[in-house]
mmCIF file of C-alpha atoms and ligand atoms in Angstrom:
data_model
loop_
_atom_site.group_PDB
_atom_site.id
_atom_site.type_symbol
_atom_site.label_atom_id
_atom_site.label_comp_id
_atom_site.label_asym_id
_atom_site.label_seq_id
_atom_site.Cartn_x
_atom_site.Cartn_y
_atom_site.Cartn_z
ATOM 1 C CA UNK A 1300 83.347 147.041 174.554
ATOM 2 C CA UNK A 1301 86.122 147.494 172.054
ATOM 3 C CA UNK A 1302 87.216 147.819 168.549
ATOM 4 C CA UNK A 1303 83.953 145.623 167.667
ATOM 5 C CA UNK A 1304 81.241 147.389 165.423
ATOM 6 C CA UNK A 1305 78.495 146.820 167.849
ATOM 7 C CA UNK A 1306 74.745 147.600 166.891
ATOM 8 C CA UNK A 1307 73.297 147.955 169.923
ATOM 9 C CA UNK A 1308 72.696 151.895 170.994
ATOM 10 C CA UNK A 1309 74.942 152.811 173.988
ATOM 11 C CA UNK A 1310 71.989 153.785 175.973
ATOM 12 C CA UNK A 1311 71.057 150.029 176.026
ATOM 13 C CA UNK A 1312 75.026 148.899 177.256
ATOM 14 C CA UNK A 1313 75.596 151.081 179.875
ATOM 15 C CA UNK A 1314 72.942 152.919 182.848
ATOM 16 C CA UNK A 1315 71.735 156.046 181.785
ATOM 17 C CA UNK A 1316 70.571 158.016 184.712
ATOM 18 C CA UNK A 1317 67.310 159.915 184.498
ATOM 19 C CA UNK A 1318 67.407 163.729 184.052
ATOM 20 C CA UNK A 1319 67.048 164.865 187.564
ATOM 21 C CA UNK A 1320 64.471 167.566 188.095
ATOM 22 C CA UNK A 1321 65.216 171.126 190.071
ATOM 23 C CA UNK A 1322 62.430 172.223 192.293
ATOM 24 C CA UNK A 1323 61.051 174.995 190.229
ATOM 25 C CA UNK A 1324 62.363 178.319 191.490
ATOM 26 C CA UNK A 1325 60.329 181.759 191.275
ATOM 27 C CA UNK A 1326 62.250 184.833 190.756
ATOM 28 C CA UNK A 1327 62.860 186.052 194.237
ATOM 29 C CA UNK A 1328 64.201 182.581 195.434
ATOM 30 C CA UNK A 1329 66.202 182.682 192.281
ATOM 31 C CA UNK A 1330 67.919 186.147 192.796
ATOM 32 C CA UNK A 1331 68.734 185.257 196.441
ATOM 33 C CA UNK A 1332 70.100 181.650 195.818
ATOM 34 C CA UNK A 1333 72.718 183.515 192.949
ATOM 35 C CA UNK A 1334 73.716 186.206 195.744
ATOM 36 C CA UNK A 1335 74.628 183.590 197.954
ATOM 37 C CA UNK A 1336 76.666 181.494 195.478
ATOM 38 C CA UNK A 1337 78.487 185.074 194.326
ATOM 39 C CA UNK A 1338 79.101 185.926 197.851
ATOM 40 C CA UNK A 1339 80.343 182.610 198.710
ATOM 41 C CA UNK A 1340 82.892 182.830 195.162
ATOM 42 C CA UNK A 1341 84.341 185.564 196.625
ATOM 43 C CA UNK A 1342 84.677 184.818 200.112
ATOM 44 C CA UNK A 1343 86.564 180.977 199.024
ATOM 45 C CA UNK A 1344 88.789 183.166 195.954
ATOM 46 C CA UNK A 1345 86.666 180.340 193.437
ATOM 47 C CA UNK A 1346 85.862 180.823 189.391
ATOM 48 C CA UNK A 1347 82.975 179.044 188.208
ATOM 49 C CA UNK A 1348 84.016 177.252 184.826
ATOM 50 C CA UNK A 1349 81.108 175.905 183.152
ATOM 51 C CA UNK A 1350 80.327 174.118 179.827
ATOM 52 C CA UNK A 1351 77.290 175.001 177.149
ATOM 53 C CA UNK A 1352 75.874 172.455 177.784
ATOM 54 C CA UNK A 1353 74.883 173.165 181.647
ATOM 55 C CA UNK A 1354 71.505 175.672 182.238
ATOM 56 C CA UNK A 1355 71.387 178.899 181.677
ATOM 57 C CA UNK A 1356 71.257 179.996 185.007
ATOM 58 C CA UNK A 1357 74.762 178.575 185.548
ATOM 59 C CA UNK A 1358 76.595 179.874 182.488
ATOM 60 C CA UNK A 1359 74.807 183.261 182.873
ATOM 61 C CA UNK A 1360 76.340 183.391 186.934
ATOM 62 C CA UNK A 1361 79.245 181.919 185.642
ATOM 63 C CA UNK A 1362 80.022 185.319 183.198
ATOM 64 C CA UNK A 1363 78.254 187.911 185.395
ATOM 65 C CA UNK A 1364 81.162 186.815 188.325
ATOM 66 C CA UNK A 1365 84.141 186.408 186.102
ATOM 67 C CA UNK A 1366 84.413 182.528 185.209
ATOM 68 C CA UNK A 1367 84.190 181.477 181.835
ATOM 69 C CA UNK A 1368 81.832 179.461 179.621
ATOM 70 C CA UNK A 1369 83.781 177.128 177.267
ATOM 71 C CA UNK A 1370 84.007 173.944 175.195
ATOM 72 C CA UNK A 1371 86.125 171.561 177.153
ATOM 73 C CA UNK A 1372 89.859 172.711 175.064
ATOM 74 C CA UNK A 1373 88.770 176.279 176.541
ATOM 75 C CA UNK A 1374 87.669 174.866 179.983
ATOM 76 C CA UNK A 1375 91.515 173.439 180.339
ATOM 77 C CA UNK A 1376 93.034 176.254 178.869
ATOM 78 C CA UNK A 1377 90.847 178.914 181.833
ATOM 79 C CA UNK A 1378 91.459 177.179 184.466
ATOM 80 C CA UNK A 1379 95.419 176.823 184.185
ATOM 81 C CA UNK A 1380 95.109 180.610 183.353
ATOM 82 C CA UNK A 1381 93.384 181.577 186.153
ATOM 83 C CA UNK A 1382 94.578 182.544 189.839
ATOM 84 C CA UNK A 1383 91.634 181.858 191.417
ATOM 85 C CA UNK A 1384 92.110 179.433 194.819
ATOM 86 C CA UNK A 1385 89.362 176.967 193.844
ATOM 87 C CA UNK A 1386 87.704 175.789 190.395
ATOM 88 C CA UNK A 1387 84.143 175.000 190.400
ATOM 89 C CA UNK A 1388 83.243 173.143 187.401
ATOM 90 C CA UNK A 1389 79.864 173.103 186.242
ATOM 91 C CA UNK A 1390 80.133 169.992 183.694
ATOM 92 C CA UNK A 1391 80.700 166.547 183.788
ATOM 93 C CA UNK A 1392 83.564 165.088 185.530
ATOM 94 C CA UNK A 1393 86.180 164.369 183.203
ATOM 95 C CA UNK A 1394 86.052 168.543 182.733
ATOM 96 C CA UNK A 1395 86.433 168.725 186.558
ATOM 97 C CA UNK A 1396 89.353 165.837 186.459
ATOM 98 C CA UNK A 1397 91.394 167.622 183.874
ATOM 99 C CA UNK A 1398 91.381 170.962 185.944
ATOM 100 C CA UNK A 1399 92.508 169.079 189.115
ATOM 101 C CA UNK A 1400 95.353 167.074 186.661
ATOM 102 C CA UNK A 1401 96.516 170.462 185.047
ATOM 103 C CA UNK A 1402 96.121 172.378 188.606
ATOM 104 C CA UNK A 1403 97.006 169.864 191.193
ATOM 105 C CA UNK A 1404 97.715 173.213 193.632
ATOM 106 C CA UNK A 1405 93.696 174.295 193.323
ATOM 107 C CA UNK A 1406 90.768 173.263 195.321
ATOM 108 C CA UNK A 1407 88.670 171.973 192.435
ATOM 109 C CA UNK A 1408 85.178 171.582 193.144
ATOM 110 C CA UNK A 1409 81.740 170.128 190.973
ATOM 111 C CA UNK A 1410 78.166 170.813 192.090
ATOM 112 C CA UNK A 1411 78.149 166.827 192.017
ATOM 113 C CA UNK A 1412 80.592 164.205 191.301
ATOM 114 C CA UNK A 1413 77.908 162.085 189.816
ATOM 115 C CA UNK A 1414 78.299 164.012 186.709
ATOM 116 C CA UNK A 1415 79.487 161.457 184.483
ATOM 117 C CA UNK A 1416 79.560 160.836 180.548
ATOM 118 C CA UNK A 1417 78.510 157.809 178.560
ATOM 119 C CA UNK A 1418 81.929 157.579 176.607
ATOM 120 C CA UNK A 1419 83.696 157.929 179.868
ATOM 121 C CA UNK A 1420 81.163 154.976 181.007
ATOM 122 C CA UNK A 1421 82.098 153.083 178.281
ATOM 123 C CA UNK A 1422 85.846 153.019 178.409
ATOM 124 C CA UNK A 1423 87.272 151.039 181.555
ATOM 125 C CA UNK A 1424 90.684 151.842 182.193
ATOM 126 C CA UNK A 1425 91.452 147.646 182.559
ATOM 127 C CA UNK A 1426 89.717 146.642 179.332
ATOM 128 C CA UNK A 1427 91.403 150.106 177.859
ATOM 129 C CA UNK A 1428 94.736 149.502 178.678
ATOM 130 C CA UNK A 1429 94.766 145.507 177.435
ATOM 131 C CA UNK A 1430 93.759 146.949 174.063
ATOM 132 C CA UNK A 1431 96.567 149.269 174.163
ATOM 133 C CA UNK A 1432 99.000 146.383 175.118
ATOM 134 C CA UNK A 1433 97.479 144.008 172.451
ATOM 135 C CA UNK A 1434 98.512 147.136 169.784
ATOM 136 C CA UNK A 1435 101.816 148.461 171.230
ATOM 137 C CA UNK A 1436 103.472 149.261 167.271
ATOM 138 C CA UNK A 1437 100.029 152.047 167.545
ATOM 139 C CA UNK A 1438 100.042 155.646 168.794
ATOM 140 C CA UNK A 1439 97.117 156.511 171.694
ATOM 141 C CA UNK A 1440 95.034 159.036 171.191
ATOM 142 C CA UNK A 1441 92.384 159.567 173.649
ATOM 143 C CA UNK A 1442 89.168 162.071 173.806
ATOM 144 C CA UNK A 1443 89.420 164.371 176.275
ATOM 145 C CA UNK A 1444 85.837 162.469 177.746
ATOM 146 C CA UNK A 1445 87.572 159.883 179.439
ATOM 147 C CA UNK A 1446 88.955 159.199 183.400
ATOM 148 C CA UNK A 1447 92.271 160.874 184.464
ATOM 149 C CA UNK A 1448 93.637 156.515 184.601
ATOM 150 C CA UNK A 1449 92.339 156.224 180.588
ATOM 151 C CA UNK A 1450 94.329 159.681 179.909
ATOM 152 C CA UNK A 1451 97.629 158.173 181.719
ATOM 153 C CA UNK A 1452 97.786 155.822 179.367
ATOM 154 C CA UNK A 1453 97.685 158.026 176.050
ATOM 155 C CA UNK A 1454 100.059 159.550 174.247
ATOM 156 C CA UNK A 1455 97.897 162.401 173.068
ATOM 157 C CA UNK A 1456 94.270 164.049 174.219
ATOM 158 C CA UNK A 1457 91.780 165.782 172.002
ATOM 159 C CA UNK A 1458 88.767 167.249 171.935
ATOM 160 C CA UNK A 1459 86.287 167.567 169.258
ATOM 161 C CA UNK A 1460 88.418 171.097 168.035
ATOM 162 C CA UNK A 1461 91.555 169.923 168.145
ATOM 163 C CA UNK A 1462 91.062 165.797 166.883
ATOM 164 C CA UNK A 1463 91.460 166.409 163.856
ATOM 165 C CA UNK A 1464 94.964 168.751 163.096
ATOM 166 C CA UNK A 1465 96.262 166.380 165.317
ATOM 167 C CA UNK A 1466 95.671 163.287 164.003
ATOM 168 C CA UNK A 1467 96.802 164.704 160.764
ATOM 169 C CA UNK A 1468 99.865 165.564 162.083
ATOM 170 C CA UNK A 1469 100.242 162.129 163.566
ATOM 171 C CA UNK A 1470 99.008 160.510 160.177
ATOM 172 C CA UNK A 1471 101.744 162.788 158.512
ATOM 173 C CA UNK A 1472 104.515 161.495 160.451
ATOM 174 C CA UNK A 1473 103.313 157.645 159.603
ATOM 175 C CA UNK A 1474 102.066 156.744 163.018
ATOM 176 C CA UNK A 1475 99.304 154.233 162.631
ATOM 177 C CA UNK A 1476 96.778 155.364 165.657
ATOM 178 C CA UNK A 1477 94.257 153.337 168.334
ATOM 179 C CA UNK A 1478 91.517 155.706 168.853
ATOM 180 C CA UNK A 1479 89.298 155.756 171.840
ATOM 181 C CA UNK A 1480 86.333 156.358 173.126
ATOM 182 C CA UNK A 1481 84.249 157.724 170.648
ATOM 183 C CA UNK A 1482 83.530 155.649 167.286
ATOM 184 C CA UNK A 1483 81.477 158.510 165.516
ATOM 185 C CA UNK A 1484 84.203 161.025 166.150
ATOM 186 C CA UNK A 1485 87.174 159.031 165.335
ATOM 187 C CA UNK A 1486 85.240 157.555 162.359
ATOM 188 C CA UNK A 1487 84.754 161.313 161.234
ATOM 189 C CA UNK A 1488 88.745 162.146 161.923
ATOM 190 C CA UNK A 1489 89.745 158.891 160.134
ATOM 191 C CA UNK A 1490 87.546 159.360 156.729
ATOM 192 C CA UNK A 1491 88.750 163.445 156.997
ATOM 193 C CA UNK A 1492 92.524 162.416 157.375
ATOM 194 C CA UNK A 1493 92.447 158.632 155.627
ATOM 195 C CA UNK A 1494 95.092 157.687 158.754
ATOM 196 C CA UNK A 1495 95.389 154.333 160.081
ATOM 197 C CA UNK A 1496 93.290 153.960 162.991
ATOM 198 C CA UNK A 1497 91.917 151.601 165.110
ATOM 199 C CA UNK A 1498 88.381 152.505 167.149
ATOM 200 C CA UNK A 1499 87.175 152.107 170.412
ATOM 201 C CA UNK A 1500 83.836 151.277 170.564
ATOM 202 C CA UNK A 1501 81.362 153.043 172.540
ATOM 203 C CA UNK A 1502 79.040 156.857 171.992
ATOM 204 C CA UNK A 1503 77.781 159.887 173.261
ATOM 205 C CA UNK A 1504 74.457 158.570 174.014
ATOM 206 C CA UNK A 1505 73.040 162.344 173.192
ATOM 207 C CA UNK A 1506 74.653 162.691 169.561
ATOM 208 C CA UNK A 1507 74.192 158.599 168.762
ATOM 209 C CA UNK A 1508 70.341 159.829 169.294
ATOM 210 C CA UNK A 1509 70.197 162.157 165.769
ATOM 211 C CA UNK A 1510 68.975 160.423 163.060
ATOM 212 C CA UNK A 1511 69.864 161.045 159.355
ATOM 213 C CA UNK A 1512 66.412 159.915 158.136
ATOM 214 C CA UNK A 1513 64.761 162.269 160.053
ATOM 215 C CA UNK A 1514 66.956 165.198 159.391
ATOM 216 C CA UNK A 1515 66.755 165.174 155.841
ATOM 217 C CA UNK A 1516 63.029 165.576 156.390
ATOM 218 C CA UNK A 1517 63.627 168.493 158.505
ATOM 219 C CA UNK A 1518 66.154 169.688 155.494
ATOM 220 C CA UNK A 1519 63.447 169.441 152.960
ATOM 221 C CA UNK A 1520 61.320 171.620 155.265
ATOM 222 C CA UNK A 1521 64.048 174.153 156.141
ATOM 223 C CA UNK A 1522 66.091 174.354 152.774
ATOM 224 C CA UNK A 1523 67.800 177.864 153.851
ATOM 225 C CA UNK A 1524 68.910 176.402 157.407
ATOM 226 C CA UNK A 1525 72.306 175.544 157.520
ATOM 227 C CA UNK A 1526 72.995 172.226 159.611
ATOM 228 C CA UNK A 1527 75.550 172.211 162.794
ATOM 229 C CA UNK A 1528 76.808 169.281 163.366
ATOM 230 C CA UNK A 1529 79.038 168.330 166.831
ATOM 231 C CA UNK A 1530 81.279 165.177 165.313
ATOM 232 C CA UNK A 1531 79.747 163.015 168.295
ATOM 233 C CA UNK A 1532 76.834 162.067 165.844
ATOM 234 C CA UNK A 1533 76.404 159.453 163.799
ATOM 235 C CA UNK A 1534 78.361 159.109 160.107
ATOM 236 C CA UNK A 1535 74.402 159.894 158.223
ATOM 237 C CA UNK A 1536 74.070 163.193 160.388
ATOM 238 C CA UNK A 1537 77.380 164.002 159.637
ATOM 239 C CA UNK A 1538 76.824 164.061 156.257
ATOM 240 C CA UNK A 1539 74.231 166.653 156.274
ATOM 241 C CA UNK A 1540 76.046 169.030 157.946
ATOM 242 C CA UNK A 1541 77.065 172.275 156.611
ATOM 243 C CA UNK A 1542 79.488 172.777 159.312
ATOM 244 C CA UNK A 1543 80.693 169.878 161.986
ATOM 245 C CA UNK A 1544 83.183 171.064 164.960
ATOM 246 C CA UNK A 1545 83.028 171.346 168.350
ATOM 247 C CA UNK A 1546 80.352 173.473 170.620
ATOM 248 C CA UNK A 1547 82.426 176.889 170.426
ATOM 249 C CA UNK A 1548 83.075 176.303 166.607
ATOM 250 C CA UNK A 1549 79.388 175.380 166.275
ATOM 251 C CA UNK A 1550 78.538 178.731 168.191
ATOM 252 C CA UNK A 1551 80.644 180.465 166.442
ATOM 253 C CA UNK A 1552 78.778 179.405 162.979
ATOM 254 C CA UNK A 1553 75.410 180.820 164.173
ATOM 255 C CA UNK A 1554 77.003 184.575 164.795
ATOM 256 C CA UNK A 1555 79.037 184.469 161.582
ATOM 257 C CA UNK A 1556 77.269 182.417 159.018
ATOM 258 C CA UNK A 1557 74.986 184.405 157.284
ATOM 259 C CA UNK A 1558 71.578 182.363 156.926
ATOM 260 C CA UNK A 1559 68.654 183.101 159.359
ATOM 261 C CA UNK A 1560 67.969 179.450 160.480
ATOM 262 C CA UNK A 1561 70.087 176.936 162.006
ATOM 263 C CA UNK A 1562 69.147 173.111 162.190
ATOM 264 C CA UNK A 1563 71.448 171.699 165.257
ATOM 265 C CA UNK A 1564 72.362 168.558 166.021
ATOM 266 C CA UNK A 1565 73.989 168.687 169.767
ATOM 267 C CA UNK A 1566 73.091 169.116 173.283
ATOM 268 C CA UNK A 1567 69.954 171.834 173.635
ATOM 269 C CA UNK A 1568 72.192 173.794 176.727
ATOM 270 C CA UNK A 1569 73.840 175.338 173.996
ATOM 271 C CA UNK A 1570 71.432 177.028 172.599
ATOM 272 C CA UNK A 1571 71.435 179.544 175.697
ATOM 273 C CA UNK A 1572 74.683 180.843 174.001
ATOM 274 C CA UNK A 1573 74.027 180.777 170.493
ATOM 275 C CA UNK A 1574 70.703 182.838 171.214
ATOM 276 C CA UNK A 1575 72.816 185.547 173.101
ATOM 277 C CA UNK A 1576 75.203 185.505 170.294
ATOM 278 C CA UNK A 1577 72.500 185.735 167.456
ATOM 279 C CA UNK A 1578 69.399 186.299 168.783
ATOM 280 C CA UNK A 1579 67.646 187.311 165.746
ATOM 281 C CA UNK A 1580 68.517 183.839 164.220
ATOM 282 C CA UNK A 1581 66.253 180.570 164.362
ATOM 283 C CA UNK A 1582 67.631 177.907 165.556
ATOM 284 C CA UNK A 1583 65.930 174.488 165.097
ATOM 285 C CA UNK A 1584 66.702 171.755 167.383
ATOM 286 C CA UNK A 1585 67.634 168.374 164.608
ATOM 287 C CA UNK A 1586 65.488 165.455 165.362
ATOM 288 C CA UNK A 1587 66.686 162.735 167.476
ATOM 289 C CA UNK A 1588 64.605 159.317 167.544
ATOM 290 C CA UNK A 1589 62.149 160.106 164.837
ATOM 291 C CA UNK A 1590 58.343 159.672 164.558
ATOM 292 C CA UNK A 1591 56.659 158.005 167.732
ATOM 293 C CA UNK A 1592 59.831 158.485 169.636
ATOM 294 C CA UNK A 1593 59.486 157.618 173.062
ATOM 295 C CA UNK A 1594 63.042 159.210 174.518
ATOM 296 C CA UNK A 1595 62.454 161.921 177.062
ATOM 297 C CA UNK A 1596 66.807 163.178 177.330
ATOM 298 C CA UNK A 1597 67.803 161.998 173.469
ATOM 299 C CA UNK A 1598 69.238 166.307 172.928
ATOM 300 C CA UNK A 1599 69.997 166.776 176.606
ATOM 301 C CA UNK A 1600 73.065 165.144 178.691
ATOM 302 C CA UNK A 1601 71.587 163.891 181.377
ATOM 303 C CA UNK A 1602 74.467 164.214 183.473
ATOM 304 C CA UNK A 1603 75.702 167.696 181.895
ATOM 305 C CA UNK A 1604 71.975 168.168 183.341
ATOM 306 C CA UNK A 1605 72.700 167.376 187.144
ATOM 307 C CA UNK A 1606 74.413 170.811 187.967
ATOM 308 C CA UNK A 1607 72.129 172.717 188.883
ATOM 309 C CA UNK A 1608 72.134 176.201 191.244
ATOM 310 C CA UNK A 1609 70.869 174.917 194.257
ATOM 311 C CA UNK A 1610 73.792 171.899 194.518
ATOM 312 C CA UNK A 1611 75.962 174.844 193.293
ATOM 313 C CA UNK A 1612 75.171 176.616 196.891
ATOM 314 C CA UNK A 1613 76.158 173.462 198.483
ATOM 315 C CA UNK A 1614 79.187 172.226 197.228
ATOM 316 C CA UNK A 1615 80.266 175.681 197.815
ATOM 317 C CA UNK A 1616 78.763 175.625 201.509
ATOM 318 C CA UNK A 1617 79.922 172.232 202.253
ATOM 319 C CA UNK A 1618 83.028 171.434 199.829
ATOM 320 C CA UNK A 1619 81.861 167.888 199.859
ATOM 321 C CA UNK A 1620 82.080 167.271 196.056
ATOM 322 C CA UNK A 1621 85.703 167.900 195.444
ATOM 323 C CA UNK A 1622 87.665 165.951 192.768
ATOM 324 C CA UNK A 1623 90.481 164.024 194.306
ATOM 325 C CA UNK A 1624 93.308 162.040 191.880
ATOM 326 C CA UNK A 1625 95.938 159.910 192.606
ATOM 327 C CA UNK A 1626 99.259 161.732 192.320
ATOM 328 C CA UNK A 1627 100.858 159.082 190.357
ATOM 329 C CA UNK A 1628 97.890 158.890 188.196
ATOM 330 C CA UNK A 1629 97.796 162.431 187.335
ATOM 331 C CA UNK A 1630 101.691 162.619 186.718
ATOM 332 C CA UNK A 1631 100.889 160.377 183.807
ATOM 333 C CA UNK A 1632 97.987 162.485 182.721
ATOM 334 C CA UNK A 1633 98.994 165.308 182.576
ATOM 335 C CA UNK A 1634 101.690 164.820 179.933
ATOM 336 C CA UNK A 1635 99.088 163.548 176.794
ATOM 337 C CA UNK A 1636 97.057 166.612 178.092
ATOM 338 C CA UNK A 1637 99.810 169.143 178.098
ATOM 339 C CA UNK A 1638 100.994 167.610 174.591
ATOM 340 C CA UNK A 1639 97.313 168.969 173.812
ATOM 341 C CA UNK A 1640 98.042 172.386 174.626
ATOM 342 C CA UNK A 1641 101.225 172.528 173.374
ATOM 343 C CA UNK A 1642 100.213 171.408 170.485
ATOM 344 C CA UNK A 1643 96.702 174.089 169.932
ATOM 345 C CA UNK A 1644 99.329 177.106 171.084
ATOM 346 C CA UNK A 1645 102.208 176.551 169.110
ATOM 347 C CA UNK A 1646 99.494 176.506 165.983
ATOM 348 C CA UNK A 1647 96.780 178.713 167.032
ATOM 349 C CA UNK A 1648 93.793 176.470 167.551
ATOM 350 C CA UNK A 1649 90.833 177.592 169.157
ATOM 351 C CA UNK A 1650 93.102 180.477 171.318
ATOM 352 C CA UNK A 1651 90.764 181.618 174.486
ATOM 353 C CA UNK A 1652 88.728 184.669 173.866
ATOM 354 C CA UNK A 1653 85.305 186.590 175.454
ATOM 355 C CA UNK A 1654 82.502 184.770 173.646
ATOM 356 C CA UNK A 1655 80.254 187.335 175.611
HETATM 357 P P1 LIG B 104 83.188 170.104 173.213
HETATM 358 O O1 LIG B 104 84.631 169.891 173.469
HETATM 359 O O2 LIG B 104 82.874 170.344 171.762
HETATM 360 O O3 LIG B 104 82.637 171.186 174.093
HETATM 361 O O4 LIG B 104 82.409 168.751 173.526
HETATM 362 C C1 LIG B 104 82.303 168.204 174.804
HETATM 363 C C2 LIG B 104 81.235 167.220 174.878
HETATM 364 O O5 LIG B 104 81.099 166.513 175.861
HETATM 365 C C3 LIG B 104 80.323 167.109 173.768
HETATM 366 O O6 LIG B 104 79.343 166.154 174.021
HETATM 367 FE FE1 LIG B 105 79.370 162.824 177.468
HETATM 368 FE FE2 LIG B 105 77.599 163.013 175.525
HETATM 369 FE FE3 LIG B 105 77.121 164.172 177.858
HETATM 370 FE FE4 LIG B 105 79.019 165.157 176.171
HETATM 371 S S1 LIG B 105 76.808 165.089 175.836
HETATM 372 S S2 LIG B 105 79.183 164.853 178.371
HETATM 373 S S3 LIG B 105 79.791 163.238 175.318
HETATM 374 S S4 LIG B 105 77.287 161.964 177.473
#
């Protein structure tokens, strides 16, 4: 699955799981399950670290006991910062992998380890690295949503809010780039910086989901909404989009922007954040398959979706689900990611602060 411009959806090349579903919890059960989970943070010295994209429930316990809610730059940047022990990262795993490569002294921990992604899916370190040999005159850039052996072979991680200064920085120095795994996000960075690159190919199977046709009808009946766009969607969405950037510059469009109504084309977990930001403002969720669609996850991760509280209480109970890396692996990773930080401090991108 490489630099060809393959039709077929990513849902149809690689296994989707099906969203898992929670035993419904009333409030009682609820309020006890979180006092267990806080008293067994504090009793291990652990931070919860959790993405927008998880419930509620989880980014709401992970604030009220002094973790952090983020977009995955952030994630990185809180965990190195914290002093906490142990990590528990409420995400999918490559979040959980880049704490462990970045804090290889912490216990980190993920309510389940079968918390994939569909670009890390689709980018096998073997088949990766042969297209990096096959294209040694090229730089390597590499989305942060890839395995810890796919990062130790990069020059450079991004994310979604850093890809793009980056790339033009690489682009300015003449460096002609491979690009991996996302085709609809380096496709975005390459027509916004017109550098050389070559593309990976393989999706978010959430984002590849939004449909331009569709949107523009939901446009036409929402003509004062601006339209928030993560770069994981296809070129046609895109191109609608008042603003495109990553979750935390998406969330951060809803508080400042002024218009009333927001049409959104990401994961739905993060609207639990932009409606505690803004929650005067509509926010309507962009259409994914169109008329008679028959997808049940198309705006939800369905792995982002398998964190849940109650395997929360467990990991922390039984420290089963604990990421593990090889050390030689991880000494290679952890220089591409660190080039990442470097890089966002020494020009101010996306610096931590209390989105609360
Ligand atoms: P962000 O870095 O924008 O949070 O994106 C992570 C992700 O997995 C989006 O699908
Ligand atoms: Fe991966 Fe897409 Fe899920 Fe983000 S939303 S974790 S890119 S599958």
């Amino acid at each position: 699955m490489n630099t060809a411009n393959a039709e077929t959806p990513v849902r149809d090349r690689i296994e989707v799981p099906a969203h898992p579903t929670w035993p419904a919890l009333d409030e009682t059960a609820k309020e006890a399950l979180k006092d267990r989970i806080k008293r067994l943070l504090a009793e291990q010295d652990a931070v919860l670290v959790a993405h927008y994209y998880v419930d509620g429930d989880l980014q709401a316990l992970a604030e009220e006991t002094g973790g952090y809610v983020a977009d995955s730059l952030e994630m990185a940047r809180f965990g190195s910062e914290s002093g906490a022990k142990t990590l528990v990262v409420c995400g999918v795993r490559f979040m959980g992998e880049t704490a462990k490569i970045l804090n290889p002294e912490k216990r980190v921990l993920m309510p389940t380890l079968q918390a994939t992604c569909s670009l890390d899916e689709g980018c096998p370190a073997d088949a990766f690295s042969a297209f990096c040999a096959a294209h040694p005159d090229h730089t390597v850039v590499v989305y942060a949503n890839t395995s810890a052996e796919v990062k130790a072979r990069a020059d450079w991680v991004v994310t979604s809010s850093i890809a793009l200064p980056i790339v033009k920085h690489l682009h300015a120095r003449g460096e002609k780039i491979l690009w991996a795994p996302d085709k609809y996000l380096g496709g975005y960075v390459q027509r916004m910086t017109g550098a050389d690159m070559l593309l990976w190919d393989s999706a978010c199977v959430v984002h590849e989901e939004f449909k331009g046709f569709a949107l523009d009808r939901v446009r036409r009946l929402h003509p004062d909404a601006a339209v928030l766009v993560h770069p994981e969607s296809p070129e046609e969405v895109i191109d609608q989009a008042d603003v495109v950037g990553s979750t935390t510059q998406l969330i951060n469009a809803v508080r400042d922007l002024p218009n009333d109504e927001f049409i959104v084309a990401t994961d739905e977990g993060i609207f639990w954040k932009m409606h505690q930001l803004a929650p005067d403002k509509q926010l309507i969720a962009a259409p994914t398959a169109g008329e008679g669609a028959t997808c049940e996850s198309c705006a939800h991760c369905p792995w982002m979706a398998m964190n849940a509280l109650q395997n929360l209480a467990a990991v922390l109970e039984r420290g089963d689900q604990e990421i593990r890396i090889d050390e030689s692996i991880r000494q290679r990773a952890v220089i591409p990611i660190q080039r990442m930080l470097d890089f966002a401090r020494e020009h101010g991108i996306g610096q931590r602060r209390d989105t609360r």
